[in-house]
PDB file of C-alpha atoms in Angstrom:
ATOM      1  CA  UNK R   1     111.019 -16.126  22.991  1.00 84.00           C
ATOM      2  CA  UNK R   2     108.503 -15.378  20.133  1.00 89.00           C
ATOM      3  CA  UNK R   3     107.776 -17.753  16.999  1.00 92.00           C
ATOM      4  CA  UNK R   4     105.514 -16.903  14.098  1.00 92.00           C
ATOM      5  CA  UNK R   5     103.273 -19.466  12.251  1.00 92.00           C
ATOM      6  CA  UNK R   6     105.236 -19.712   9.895  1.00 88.00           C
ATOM      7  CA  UNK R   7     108.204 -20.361  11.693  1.00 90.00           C
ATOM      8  CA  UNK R   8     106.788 -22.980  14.006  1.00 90.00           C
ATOM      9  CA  UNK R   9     105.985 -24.520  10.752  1.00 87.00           C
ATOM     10  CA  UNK R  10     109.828 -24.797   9.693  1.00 85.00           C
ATOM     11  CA  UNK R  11     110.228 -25.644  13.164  1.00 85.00           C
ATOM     12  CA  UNK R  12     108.415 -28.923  13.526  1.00 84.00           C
ATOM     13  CA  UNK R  13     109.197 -30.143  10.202  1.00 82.00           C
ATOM     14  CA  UNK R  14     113.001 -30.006  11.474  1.00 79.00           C
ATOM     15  CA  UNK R  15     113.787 -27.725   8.744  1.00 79.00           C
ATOM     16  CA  UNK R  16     116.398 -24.652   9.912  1.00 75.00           C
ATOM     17  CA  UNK R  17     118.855 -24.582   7.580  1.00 72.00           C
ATOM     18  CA  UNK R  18     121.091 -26.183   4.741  1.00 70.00           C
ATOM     19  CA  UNK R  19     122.188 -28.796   3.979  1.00 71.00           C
ATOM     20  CA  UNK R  20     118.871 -30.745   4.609  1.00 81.00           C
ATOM     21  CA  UNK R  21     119.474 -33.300   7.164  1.00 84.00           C
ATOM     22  CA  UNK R  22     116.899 -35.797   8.991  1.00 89.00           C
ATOM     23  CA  UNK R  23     117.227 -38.923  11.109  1.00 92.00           C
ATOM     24  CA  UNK R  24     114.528 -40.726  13.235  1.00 92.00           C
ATOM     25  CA  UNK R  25     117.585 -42.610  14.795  1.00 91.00           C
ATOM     26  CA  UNK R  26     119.053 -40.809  18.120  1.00 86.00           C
ATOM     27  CA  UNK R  27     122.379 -41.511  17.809  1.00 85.00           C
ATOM     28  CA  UNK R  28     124.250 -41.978  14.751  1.00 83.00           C
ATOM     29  CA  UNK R  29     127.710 -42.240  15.993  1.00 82.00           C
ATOM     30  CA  UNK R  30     128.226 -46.316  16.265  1.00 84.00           C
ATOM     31  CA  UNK R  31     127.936 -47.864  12.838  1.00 89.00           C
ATOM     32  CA  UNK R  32     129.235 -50.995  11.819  1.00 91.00           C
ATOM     33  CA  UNK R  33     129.489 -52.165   8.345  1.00 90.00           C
ATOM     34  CA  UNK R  34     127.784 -55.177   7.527  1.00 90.00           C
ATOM     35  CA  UNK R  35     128.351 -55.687   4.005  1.00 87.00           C
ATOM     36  CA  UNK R  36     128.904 -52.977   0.880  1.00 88.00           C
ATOM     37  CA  UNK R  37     127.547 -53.719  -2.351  1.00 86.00           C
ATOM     38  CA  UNK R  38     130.168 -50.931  -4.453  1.00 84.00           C
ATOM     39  CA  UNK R  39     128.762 -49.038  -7.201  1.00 84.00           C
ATOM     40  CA  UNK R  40     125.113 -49.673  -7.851  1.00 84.00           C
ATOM     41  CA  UNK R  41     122.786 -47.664 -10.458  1.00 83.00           C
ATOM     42  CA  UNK R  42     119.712 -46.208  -9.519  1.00 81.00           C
ATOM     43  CA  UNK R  43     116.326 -46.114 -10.639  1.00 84.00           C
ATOM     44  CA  UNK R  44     113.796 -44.323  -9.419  1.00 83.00           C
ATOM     45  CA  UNK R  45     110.482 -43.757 -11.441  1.00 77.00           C
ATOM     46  CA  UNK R  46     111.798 -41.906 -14.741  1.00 73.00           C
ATOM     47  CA  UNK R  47     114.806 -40.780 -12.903  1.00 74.00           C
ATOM     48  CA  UNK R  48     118.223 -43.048 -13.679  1.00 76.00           C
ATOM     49  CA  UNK R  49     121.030 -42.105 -11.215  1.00 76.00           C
ATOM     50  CA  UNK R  50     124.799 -44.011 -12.043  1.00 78.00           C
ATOM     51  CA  UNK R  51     127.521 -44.317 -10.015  1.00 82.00           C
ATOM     52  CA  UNK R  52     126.001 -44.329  -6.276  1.00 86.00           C
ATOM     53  CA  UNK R  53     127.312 -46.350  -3.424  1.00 88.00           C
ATOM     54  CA  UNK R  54     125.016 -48.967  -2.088  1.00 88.00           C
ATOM     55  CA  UNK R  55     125.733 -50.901   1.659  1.00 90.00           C
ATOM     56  CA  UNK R  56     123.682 -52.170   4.352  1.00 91.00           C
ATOM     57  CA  UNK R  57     125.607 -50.844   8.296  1.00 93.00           C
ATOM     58  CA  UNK R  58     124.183 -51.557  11.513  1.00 93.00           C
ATOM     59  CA  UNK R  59     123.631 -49.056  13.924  1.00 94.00           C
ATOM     60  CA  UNK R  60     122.155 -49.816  17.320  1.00 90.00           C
ATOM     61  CA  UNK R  61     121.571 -53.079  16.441  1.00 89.00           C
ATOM     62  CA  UNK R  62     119.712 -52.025  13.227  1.00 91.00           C
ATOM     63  CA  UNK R  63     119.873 -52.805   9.581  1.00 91.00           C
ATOM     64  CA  UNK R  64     119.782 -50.136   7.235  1.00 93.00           C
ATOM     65  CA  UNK R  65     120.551 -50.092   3.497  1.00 90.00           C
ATOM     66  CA  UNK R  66     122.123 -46.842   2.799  1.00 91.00           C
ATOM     67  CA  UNK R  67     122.216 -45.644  -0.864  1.00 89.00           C
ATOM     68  CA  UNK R  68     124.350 -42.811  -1.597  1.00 88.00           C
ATOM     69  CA  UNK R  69     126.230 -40.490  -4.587  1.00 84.00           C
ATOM     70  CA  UNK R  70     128.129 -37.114  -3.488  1.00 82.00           C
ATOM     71  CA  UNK R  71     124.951 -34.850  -3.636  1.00 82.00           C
ATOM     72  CA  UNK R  72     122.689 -36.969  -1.327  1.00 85.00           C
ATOM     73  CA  UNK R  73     122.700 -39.782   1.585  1.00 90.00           C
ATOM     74  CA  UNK R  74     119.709 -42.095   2.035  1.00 91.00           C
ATOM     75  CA  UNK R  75     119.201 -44.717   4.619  1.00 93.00           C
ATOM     76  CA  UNK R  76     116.103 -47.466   5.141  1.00 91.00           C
ATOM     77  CA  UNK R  77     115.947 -49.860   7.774  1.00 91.00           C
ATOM     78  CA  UNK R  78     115.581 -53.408   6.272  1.00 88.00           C
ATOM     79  CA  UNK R  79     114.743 -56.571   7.736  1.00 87.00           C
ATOM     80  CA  UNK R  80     117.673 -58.511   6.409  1.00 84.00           C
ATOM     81  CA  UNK R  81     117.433 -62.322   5.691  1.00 82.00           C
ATOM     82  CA  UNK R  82     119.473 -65.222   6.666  1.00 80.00           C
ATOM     83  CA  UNK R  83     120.765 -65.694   2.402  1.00 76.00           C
ATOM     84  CA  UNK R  84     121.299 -62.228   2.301  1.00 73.00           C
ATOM     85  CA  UNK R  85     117.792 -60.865   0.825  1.00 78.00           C
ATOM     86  CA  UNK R  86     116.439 -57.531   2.389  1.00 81.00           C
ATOM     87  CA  UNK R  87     112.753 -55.996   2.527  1.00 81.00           C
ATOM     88  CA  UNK R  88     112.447 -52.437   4.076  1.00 84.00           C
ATOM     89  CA  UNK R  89     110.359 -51.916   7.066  1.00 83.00           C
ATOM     90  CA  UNK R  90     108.467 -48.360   7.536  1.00 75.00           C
ATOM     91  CA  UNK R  91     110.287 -47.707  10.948  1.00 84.00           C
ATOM     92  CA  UNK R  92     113.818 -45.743  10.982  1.00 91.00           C
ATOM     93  CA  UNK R  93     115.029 -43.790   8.179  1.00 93.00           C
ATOM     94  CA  UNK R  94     117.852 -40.550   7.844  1.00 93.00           C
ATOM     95  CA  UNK R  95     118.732 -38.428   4.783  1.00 91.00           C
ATOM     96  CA  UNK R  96     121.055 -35.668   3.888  1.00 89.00           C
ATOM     97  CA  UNK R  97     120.718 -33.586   0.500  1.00 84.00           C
ATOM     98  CA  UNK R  98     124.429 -32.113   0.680  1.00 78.00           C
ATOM     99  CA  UNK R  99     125.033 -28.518   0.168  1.00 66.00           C
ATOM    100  CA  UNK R 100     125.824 -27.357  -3.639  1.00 60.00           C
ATOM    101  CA  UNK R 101     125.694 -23.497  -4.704  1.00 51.00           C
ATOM    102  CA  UNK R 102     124.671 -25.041  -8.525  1.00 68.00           C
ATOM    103  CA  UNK R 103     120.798 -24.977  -7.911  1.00 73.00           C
ATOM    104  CA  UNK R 104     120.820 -27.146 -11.358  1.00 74.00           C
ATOM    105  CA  UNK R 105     122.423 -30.107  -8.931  1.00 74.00           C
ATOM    106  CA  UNK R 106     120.802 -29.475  -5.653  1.00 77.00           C
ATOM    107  CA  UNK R 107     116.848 -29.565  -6.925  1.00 80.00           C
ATOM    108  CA  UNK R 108     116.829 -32.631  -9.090  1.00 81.00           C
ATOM    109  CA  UNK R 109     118.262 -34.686  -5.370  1.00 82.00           C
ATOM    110  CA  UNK R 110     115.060 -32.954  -4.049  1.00 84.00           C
ATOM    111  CA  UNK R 111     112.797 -33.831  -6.453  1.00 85.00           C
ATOM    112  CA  UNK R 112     114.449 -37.473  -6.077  1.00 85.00           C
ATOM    113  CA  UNK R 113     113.970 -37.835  -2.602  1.00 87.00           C
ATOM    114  CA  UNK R 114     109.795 -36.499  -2.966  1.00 89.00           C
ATOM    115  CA  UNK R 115     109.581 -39.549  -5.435  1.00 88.00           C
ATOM    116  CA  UNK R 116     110.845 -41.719  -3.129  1.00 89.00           C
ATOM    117  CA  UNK R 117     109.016 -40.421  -0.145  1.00 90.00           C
ATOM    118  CA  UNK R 118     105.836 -40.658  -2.321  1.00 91.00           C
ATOM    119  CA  UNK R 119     106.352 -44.485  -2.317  1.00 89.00           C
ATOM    120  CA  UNK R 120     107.944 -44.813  -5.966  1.00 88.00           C
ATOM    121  CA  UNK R 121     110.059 -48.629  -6.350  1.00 86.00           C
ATOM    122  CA  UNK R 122     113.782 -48.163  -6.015  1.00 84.00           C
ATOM    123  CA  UNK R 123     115.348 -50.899  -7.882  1.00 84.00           C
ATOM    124  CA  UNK R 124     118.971 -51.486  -7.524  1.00 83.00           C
ATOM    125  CA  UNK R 125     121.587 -52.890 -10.057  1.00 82.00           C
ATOM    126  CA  UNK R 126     125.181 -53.568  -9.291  1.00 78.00           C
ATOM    127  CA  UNK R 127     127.351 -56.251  -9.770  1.00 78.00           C
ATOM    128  CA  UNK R 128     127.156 -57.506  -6.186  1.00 79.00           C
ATOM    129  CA  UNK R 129     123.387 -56.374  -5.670  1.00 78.00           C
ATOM    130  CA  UNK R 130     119.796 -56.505  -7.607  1.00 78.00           C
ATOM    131  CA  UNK R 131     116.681 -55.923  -6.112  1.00 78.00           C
ATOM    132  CA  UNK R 132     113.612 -53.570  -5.451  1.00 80.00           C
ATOM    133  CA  UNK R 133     112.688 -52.041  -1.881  1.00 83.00           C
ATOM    134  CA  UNK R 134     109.844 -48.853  -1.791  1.00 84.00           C
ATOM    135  CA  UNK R 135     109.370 -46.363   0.924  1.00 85.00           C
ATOM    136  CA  UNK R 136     106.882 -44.161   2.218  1.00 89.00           C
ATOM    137  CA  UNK R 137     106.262 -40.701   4.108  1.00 91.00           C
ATOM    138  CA  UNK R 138     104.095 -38.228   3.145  1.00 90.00           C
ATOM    139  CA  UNK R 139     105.567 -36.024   6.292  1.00 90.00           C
ATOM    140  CA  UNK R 140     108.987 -36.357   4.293  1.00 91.00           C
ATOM    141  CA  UNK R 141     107.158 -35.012   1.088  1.00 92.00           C
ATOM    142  CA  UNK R 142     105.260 -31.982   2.560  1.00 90.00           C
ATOM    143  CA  UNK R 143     108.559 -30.863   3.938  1.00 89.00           C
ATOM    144  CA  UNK R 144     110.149 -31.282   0.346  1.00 89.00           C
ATOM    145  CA  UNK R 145     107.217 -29.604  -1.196  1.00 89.00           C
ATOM    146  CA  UNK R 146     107.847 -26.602   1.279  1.00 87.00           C
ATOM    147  CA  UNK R 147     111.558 -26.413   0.604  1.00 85.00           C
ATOM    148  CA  UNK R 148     111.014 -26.632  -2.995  1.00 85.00           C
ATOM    149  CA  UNK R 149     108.748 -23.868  -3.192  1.00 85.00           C
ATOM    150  CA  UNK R 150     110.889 -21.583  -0.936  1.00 83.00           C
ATOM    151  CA  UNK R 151     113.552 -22.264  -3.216  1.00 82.00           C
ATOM    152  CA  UNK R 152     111.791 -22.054  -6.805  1.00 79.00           C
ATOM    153  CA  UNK R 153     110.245 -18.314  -5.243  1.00 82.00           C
ATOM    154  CA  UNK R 154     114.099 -17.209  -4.757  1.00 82.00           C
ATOM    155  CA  UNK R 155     115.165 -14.497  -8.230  1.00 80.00           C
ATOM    156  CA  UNK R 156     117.360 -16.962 -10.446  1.00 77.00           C
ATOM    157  CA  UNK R 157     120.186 -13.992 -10.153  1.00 69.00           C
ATOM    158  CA  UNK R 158     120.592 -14.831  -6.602  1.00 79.00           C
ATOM    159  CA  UNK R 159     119.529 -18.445  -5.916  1.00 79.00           C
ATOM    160  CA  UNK R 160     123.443 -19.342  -6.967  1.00 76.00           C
ATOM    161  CA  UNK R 161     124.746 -17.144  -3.580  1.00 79.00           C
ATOM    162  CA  UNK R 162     122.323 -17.352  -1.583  1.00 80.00           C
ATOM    163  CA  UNK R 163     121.843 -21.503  -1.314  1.00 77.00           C
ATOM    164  CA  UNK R 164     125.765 -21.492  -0.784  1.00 75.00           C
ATOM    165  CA  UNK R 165     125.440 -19.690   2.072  1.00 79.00           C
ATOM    166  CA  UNK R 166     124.459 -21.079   5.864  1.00 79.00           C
ATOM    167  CA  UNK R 167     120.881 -18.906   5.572  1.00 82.00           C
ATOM    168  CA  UNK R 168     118.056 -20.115   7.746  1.00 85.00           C
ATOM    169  CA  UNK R 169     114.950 -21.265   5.234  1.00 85.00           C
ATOM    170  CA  UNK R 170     112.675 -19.006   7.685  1.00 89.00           C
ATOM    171  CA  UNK R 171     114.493 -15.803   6.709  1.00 90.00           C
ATOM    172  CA  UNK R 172     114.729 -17.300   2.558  1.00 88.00           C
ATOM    173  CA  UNK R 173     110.959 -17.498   3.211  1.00 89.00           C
ATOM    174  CA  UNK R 174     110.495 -13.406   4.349  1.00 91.00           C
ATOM    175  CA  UNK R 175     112.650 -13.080   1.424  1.00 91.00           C
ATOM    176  CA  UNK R 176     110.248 -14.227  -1.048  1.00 90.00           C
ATOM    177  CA  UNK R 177     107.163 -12.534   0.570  1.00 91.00           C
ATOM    178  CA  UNK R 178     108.540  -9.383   1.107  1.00 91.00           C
ATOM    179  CA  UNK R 179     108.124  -7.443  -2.437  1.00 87.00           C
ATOM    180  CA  UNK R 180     104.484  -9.737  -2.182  1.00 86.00           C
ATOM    181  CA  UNK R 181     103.217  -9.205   1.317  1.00 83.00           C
ATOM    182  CA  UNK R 182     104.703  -6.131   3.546  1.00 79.00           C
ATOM    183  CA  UNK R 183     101.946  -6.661   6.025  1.00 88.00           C
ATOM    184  CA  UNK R 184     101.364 -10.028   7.068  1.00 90.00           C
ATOM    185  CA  UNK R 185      98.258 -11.222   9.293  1.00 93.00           C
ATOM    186  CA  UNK R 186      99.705 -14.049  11.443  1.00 93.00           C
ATOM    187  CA  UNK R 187     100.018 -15.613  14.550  1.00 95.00           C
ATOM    188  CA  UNK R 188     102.870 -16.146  17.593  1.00 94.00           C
ATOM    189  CA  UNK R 189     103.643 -17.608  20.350  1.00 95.00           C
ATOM    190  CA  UNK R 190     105.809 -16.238  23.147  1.00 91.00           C
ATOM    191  CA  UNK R 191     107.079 -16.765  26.187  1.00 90.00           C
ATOM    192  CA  UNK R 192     108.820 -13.830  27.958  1.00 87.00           C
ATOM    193  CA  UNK R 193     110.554 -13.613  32.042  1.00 88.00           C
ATOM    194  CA  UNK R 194     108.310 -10.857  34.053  1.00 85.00           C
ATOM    195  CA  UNK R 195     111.988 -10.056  35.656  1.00 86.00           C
ATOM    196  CA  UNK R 196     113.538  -9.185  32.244  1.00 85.00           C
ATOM    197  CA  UNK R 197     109.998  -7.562  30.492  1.00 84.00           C
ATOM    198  CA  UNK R 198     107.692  -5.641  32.462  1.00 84.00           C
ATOM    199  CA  UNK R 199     104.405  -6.953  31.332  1.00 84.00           C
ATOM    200  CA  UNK R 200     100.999  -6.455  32.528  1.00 85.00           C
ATOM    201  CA  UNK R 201      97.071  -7.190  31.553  1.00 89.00           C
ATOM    202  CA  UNK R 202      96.163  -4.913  28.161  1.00 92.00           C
ATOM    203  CA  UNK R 203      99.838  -4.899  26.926  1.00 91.00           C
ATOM    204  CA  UNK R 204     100.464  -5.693  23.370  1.00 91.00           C
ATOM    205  CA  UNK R 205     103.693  -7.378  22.664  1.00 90.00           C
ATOM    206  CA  UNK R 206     105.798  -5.890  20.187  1.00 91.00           C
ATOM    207  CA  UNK R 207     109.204  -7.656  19.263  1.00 93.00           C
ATOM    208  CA  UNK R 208     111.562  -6.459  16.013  1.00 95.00           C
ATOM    209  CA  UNK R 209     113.732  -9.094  14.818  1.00 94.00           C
ATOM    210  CA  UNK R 210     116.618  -8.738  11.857  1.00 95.00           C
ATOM    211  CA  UNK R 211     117.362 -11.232   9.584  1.00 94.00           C
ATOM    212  CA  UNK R 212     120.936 -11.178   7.920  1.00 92.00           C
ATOM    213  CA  UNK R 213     120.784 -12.360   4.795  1.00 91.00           C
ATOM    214  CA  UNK R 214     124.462 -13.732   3.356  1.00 88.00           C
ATOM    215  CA  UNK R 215     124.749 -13.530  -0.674  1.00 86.00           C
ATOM    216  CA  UNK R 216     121.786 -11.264  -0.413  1.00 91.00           C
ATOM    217  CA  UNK R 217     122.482  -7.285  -1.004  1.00 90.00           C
ATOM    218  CA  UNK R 218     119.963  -6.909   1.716  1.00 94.00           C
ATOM    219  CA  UNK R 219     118.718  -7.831   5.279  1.00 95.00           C
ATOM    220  CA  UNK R 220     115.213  -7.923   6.092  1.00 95.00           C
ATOM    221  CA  UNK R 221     113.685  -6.072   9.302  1.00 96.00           C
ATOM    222  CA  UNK R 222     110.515  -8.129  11.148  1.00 96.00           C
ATOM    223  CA  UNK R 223     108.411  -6.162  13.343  1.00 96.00           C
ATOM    224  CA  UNK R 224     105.547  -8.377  15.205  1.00 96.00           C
ATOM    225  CA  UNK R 225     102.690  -6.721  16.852  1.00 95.00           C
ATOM    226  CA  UNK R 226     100.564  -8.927  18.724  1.00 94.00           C
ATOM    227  CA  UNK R 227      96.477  -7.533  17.942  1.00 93.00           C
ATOM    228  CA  UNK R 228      94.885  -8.726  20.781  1.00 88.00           C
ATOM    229  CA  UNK R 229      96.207  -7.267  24.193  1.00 90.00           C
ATOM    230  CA  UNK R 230      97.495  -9.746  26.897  1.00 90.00           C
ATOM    231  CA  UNK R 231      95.158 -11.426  29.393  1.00 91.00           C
ATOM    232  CA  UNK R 232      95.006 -12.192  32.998  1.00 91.00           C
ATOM    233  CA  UNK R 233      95.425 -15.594  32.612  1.00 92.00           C
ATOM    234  CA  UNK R 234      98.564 -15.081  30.163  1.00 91.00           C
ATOM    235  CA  UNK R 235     100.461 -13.887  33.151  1.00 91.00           C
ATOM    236  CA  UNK R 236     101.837 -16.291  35.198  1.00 88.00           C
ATOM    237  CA  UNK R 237     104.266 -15.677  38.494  1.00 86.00           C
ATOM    238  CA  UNK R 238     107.090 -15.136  36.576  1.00 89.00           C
ATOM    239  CA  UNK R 239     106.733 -15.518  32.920  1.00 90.00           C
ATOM    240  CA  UNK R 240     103.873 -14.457  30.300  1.00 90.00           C
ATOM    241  CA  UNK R 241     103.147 -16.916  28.279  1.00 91.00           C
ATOM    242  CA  UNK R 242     100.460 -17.029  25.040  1.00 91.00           C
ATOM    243  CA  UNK R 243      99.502 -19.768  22.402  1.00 93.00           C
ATOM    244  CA  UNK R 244      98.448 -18.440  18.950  1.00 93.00           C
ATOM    245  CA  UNK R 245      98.000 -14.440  19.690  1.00 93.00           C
ATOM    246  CA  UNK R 246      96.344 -12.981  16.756  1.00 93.00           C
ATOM    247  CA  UNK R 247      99.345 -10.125  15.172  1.00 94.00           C
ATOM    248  CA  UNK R 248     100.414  -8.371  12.246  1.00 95.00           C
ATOM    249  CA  UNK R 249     104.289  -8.610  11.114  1.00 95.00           C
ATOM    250  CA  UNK R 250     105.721  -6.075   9.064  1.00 96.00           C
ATOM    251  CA  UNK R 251     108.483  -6.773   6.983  1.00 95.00           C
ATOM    252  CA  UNK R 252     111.401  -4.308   5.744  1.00 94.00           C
ATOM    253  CA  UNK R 253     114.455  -4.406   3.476  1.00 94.00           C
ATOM    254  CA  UNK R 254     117.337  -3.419   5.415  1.00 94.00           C
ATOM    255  CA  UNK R 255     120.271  -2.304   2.391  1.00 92.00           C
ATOM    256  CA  UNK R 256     123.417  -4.187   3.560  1.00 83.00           C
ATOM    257  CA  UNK R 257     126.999  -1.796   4.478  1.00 73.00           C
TER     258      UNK R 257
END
């Protein structure tokens, strides 16, 4: 097993692939409706959204308003009163921006969910509901700043194919650095069985990975070459195992048959 920086990055900000999807809640399975509130309108900063679906479910003996249209799912765990009122409570939360090929539809949901992550007042109005509940994670906006930019770097003759395919962001991200950056100085980690790789003291690890592309008229070929060799104490009974090895990874398009 060998991750780059930069995938460890996508890694621990839970981002793989699309759709988005997050949820600090284990399981998700049991929900119970508590009350719906119908159609509600939207309003977030300068942004108006109509026609969402606004209703507050329990699950594991939670409260969560959950706000929701057919491009994107947002729940917030709310302390809900005895008449019916609700304040949010910076604890559980879970998203989903839904999978569209029309880039037009899919990056206006994340810039909507950045505003919201940056704290911005979301004030609902329905006939059954009014009110005003904020939110804020600046984890949840560094990961939407990183997906937007991924996305934005994409050619506009391809973004249409390629966000309607099941693509990991990792191998969208070689995609747009590697007309920009062939050579890239990085760093892995890896973790490899001494039964399956012989492996001994001044090695240098040297893995080549291929990334299939779908919608893309190409694949892209990684090579990783670790720079320093491997130490003593990187070799244990029977694995090798390394933190943040210095190495340079090549990348390669690979035309597709």
């Amino acid at each position: 097993m060998i991750e780059s920086a930069l995938e460890i990055r996508y890694s621990s900000l839970k981002l793989d692939r699309l759709p988005i999807e997050f949820s600090t809640i284990k399981d998700m399975k049991n929900q119970n409706l508590i009350k719906t509130f119908g159609v509600t309108d939207l309003k977030i900063d300068q942004l108006n959204l109509k026609d969402c679906h606004s209703r507050i479910v329990e699950i594991n003996r939670r409260k969560y308003l959950e706000m929701k249209n057919r491009e994107f799912k947002l729940g917030l765990e709310i302390d809900l009163k005895d008449d019916g009122s609700f304040n949010t409570i910076v604890n559980n939360y879970y998203y989903k921006i839904y999978q569209y090929s029309n880039v037009k539809r899919f990056m206006p949901n994340i810039k909507l969910l950045k505003e919201i992550f940056m704290g911005q007042l979301i004030e609902i109005n329905g006939k059954l509901v009014t009110g005003k509940v904020s939110f804020e994670n600046r984890i949840e906006v560094m990961k939407l700043d990183l997906l937007e930019k991924e996305i934005l770097g994409l050619e506009e003759i391809k973004k249409e194919k390629l966000l309607q395919e099941e693509n990991s962001l990792y191998s969208l991200a070689l995609l747009n650095l590697v007309d920009k950056t062939p050579i890239l100085q990085s760093w892995v980690n890896f973790r490899c069985d001494l039964d399956k790789v012989q492996l001994i003291e001044g090695d240098r690890i040297s893995v080549e990975r291929v990334h299939i592309i779908k919608g893309n008229d190409f694949n892209i070929r990684e090579r990783i070459v670790t720079v320093a060799p491997v130490e003593t104490r990187e070799i244990k009974i029977t694995e090798a195992v390394a933190y943040r090895k210095t190495c340079e990874i090549s990348l390669e398009k690979i035309p597709r048959k």
